[in-house]
mmCIF file of C-alpha atoms and ligand atoms in Angstrom:
data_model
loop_
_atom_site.group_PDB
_atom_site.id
_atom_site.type_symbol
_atom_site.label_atom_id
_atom_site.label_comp_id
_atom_site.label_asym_id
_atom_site.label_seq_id
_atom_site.Cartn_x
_atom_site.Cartn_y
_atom_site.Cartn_z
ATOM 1 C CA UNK J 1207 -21.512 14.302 1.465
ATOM 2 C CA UNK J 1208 -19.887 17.717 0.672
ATOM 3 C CA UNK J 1209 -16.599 18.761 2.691
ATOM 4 C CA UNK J 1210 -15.471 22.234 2.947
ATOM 5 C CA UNK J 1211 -11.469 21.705 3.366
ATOM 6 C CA UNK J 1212 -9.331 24.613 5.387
ATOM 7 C CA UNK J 1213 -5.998 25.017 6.563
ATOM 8 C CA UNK J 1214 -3.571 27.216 7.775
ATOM 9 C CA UNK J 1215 -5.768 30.124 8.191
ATOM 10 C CA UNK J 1216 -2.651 31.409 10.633
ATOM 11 C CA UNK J 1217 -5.535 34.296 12.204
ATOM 12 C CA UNK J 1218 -6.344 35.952 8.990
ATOM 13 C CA UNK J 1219 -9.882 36.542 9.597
ATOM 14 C CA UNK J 1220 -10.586 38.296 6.468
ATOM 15 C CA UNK J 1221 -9.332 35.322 4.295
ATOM 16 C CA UNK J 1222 -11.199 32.982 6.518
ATOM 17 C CA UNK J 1223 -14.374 35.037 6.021
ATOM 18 C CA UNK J 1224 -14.052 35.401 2.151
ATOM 19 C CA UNK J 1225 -13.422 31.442 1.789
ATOM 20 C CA UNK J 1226 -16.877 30.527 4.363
ATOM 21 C CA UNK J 1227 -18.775 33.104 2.411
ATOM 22 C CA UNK J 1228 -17.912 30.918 -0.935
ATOM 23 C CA UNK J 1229 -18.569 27.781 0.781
ATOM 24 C CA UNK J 1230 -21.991 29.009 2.331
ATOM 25 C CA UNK J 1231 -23.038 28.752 -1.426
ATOM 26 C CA UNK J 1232 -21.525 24.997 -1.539
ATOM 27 C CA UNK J 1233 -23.953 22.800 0.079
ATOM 28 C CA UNK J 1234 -21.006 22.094 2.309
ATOM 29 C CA UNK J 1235 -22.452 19.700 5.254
ATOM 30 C CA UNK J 1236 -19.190 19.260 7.326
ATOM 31 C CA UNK J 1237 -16.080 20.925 7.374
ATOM 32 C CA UNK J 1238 -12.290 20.059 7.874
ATOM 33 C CA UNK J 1239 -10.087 22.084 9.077
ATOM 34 C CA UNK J 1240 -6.149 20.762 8.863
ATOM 35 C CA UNK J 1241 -4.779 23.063 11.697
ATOM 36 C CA UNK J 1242 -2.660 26.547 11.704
ATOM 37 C CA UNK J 1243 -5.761 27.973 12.861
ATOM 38 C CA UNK J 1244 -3.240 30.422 14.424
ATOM 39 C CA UNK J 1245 -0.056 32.111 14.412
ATOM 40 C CA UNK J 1246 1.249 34.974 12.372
ATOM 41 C CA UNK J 1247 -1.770 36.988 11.784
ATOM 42 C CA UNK J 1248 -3.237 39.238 14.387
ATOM 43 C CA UNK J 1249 -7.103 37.486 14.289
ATOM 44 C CA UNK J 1250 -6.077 34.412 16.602
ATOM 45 C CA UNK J 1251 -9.302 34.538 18.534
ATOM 46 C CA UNK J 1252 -11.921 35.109 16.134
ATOM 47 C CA UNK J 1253 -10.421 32.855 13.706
ATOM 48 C CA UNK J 1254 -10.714 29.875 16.416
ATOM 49 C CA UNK J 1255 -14.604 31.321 16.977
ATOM 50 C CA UNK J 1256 -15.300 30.746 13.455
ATOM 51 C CA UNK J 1257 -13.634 27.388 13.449
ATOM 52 C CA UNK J 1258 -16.023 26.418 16.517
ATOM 53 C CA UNK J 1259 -18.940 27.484 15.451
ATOM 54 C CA UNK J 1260 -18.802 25.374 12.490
ATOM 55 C CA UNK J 1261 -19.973 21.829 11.637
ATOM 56 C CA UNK J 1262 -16.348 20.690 11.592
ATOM 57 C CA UNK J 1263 -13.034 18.305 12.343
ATOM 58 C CA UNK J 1264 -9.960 19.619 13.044
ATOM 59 C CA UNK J 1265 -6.599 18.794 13.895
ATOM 60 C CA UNK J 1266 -3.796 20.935 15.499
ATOM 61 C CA UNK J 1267 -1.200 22.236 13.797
ATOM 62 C CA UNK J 1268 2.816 23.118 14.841
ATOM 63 C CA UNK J 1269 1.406 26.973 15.755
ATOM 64 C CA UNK J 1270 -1.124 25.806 18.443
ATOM 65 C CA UNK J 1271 1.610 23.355 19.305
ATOM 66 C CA UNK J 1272 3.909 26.042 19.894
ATOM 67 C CA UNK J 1273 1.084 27.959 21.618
ATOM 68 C CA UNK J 1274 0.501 24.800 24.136
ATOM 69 C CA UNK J 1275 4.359 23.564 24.211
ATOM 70 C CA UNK J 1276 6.533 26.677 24.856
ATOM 71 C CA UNK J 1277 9.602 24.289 25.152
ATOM 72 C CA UNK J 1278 9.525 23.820 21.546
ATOM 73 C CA UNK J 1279 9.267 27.614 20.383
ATOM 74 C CA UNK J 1280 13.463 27.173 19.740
ATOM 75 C CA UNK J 1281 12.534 24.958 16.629
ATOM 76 C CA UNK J 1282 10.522 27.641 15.130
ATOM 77 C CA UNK J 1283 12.102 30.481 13.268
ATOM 78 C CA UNK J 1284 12.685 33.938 14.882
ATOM 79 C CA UNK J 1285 9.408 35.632 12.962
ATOM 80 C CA UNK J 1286 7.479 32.266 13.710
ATOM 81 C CA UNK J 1287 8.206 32.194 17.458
ATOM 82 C CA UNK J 1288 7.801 35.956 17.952
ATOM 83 C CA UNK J 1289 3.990 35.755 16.668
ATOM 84 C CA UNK J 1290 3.377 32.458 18.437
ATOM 85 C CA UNK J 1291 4.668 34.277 22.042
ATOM 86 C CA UNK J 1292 2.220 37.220 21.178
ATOM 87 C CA UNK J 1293 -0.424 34.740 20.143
ATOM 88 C CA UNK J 1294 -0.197 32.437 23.388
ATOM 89 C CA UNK J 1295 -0.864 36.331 25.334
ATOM 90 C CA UNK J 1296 -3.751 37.171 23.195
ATOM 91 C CA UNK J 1297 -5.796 34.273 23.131
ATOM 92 C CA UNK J 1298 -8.775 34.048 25.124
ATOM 93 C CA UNK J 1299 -8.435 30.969 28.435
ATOM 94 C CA UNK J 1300 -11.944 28.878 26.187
ATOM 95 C CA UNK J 1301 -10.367 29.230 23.123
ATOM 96 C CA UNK J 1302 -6.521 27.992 24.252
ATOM 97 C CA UNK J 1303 -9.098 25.178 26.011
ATOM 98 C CA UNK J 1304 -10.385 24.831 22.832
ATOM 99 C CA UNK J 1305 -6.602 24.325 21.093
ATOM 100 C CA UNK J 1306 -5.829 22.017 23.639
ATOM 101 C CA UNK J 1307 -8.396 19.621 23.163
ATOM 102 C CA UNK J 1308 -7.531 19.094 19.551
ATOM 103 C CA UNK J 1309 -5.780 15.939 18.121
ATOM 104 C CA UNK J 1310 -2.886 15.192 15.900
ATOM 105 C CA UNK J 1311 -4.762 13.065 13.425
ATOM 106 C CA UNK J 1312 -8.238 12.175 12.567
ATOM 107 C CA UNK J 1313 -9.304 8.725 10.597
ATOM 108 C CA UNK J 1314 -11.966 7.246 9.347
ATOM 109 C CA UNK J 1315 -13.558 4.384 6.874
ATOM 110 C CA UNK J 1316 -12.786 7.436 4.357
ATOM 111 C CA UNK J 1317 -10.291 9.623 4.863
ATOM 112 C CA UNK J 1318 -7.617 10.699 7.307
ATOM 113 C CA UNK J 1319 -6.892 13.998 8.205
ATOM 114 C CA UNK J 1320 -2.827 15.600 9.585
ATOM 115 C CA UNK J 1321 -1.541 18.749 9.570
ATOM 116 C CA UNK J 1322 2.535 17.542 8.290
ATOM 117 C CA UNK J 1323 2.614 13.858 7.869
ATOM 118 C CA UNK J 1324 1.428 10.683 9.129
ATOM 119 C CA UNK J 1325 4.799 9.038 9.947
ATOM 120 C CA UNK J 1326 5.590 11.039 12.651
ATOM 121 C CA UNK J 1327 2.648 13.967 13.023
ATOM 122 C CA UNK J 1328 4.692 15.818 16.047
ATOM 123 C CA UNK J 1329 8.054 15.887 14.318
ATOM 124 C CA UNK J 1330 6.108 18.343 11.654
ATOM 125 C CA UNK J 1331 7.949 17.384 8.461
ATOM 126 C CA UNK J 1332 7.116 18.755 5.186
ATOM 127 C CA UNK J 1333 6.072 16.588 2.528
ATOM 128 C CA UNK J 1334 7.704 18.101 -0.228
ATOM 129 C CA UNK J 1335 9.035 15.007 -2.389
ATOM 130 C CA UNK J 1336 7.533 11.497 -3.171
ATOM 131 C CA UNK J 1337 9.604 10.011 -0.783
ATOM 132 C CA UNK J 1338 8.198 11.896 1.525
ATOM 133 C CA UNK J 1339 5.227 11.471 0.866
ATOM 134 C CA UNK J 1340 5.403 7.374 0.516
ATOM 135 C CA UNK J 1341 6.637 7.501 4.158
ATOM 136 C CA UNK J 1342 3.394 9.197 5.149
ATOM 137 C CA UNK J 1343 1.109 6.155 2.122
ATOM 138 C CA UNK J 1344 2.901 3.523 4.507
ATOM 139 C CA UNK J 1345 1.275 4.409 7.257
ATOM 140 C CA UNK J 1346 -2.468 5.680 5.710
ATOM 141 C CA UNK J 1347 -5.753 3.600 6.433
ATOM 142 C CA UNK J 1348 -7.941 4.838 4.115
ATOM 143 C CA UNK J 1349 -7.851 6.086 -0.026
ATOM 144 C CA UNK J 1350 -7.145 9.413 0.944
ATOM 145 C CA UNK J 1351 -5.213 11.922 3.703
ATOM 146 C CA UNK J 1352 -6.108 15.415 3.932
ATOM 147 C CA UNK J 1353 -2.450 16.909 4.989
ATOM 148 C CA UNK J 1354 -1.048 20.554 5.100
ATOM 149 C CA UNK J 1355 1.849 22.261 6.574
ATOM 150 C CA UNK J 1356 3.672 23.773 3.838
ATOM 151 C CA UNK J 1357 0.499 26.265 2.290
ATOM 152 C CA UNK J 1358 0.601 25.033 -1.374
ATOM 153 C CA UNK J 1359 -2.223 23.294 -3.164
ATOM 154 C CA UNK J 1360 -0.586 19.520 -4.040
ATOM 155 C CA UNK J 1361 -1.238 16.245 -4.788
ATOM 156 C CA UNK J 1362 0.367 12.503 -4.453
ATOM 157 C CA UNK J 1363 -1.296 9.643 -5.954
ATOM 158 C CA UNK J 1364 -0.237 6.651 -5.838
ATOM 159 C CA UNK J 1365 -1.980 3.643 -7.715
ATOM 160 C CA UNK J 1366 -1.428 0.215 -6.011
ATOM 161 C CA UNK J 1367 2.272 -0.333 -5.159
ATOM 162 C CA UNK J 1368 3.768 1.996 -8.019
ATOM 163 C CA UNK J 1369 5.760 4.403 -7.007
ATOM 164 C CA UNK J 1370 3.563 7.483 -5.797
ATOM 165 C CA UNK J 1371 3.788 10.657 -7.879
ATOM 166 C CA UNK J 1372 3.223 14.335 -7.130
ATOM 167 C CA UNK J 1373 1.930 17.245 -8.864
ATOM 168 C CA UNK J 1374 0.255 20.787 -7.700
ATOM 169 C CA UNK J 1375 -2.996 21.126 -8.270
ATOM 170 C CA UNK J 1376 -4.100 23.740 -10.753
ATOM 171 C CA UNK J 1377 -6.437 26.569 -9.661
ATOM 172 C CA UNK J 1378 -9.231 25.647 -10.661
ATOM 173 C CA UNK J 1379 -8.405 22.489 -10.969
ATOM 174 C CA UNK J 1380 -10.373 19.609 -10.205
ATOM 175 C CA UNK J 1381 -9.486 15.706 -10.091
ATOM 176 C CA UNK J 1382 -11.570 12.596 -9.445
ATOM 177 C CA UNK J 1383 -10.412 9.803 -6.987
ATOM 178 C CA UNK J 1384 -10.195 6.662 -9.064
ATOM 179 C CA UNK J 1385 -10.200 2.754 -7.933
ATOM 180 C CA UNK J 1386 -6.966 1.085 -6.630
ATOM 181 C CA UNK J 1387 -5.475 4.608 -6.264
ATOM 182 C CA UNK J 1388 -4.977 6.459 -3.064
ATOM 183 C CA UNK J 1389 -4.205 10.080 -2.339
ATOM 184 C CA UNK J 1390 -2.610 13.008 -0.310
ATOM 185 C CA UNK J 1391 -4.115 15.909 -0.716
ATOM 186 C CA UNK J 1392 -2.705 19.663 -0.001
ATOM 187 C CA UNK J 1393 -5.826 22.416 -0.148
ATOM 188 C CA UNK J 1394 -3.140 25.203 -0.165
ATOM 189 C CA UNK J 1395 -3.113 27.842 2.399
ATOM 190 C CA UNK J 1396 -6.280 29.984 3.306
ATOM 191 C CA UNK J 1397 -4.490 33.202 5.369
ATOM 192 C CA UNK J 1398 -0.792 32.892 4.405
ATOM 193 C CA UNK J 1399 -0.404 31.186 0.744
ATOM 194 C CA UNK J 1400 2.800 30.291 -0.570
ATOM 195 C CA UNK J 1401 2.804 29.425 -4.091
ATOM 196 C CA UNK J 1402 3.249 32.711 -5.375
ATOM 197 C CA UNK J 1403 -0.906 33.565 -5.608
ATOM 198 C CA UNK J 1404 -1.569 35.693 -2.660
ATOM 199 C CA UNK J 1405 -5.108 34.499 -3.173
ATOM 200 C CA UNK J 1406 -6.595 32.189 -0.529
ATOM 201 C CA UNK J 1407 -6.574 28.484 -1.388
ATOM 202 C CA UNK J 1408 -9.332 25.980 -0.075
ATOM 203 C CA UNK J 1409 -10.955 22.575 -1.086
ATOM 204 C CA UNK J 1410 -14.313 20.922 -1.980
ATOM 205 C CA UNK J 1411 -14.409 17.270 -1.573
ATOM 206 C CA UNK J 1412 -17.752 15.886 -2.890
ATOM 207 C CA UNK J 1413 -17.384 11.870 -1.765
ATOM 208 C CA UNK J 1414 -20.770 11.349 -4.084
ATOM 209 C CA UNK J 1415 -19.073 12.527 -6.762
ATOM 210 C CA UNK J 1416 -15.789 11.195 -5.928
ATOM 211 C CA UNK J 1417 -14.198 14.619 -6.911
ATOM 212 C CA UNK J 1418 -11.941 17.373 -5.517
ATOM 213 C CA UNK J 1419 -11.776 20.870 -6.103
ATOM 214 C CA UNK J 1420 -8.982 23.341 -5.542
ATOM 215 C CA UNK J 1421 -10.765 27.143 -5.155
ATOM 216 C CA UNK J 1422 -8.687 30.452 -4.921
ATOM 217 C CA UNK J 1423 -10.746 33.428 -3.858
ATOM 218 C CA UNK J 1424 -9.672 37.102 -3.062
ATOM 219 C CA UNK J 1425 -9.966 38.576 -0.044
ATOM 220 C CA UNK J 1426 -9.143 42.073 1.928
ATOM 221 C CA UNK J 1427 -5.564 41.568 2.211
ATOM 222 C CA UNK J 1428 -5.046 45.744 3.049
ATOM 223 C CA UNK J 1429 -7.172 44.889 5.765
ATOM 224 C CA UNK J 1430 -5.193 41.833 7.412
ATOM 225 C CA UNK J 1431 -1.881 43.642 6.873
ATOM 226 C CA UNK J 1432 -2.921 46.484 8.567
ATOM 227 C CA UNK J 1433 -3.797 44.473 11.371
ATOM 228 C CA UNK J 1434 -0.750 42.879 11.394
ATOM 229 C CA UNK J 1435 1.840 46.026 11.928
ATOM 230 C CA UNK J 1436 -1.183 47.667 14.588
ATOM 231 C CA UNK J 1437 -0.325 44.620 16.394
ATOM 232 C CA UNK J 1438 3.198 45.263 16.430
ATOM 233 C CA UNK J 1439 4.167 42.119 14.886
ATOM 234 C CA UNK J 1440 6.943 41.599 12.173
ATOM 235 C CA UNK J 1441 5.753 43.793 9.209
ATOM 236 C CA UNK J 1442 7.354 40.533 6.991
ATOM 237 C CA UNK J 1443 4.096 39.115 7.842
ATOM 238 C CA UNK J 1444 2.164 41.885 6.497
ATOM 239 C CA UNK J 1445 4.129 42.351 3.286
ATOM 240 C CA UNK J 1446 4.076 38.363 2.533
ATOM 241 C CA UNK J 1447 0.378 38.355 2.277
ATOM 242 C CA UNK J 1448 0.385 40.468 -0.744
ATOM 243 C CA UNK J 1449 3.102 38.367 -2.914
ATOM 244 C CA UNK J 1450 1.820 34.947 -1.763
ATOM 245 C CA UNK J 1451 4.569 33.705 -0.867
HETATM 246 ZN ZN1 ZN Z 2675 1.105 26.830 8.623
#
């Protein structure tokens, strides 16, 4: 089985697009998606179209929280909440249906999926550290947790009871699951990265192979940042997308 792994695509349809057209060429049978479909880009609705019409899991993430909880817009930063508010007005009543029906986390035999952490999924921490990130091994089922949240390509292994330890994932880079160890796993960001690569950052997990991939591809990002300031939103949002960060 091939998995294509997306997250916080935050409606930047042209990064979305230039990250399924590479993964068309994948042999990619199912798709996860780790949430942030939407919020500060200006593509909410046909970002969430793509997302549907794909073979694909998904979880929610804190922007279609905010979009479906307006009582906790106050923990979001000014430029967060004002694209969430213009978000909630633009999207379409089946696609909000769509947001709504999503859930927090998603587990099976193999993997789990979250968009912040698995300790407490609606308090939307960052996992940042190891001891972060042991909070969130505590309380994981399977080898490996698909997580996102803070739009940079990571990874936390942690081999039996040892202490876990991180590292970011080179682009490029690739790394094989091994026995006895178990693993979060950041893909990076596909419409708003942060790790100083504006390129967008997305996964291949081959479970055959027992292998992940980190992928950066480059996308129209004149394009989304026009977008952005025609829709009146924070031109911060636009400029961000070319520095990465
Ligand atoms: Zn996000």
């Amino acid at each position: 089985m091939r998995y294509g792994i997306i997250a916080d695509v935050h409606s930047n349809l042209e990064a979305l697009r230039a990250v399924l057209d590479i993964l068309k060429e994948e042999n990619i049978d199912r798709f996860l998606c780790l949430g942030d479909i939407v919020g500060y880009g200006a593509s909410p609705n046909e970002c969430v179209e793509q997302i549907r019409r794909l073979k694909s899991e998904v979880v929610i993430g804190n922007h279609e929280w905010g979009v479906l909880h307006p009582e906790i817009l106050p923990f979001f930063n000014p430029v967060a909440r004002q694209a969430i508010e213009w978000t909630r007005k633009e999207l379409f009543w089946e696609n909000l249906k769509y947001l709504s029906g999503l859930e927090v986390v998603k587990e099976n035999e193999l993997f789990s999926m979250v968009h912040s952490s698995l300790y407490e999924p609606t308090g939307w921490h960052y996992i940042f550290s190891a001891e972060k990130a042991e909070l969130s091994f505590s309380r994981m089922k399977g080898m490996i947790c698909f997580f996102a949240h803070s739009h940079q390509a990571v990874i936390y292994s942690k081999y039996r009871q040892e202490r876990c330890r991180g590292f970011a994932f080179p682009e490029g880079g690739e790394m094989f699951i091994e026995e006895d160890h178990r693993y979060l796993i950041n893909p990076g960001g596909v419409g708003q990265p942060r790790d100083g690569n504006p390129q967008a950052s997305f996964a291949i997990y081959d479970t055959e192979l027992k292998k992940v991939e980190i992928r950066r591809c480059d996308y129209d990002i004149g394009k989304a940042k026009q977008k952005i300031l025609k829709a009146g939103l924070p031109s911060f949002l636009a400029e961000r997308l070319v520095y990465g960060v």
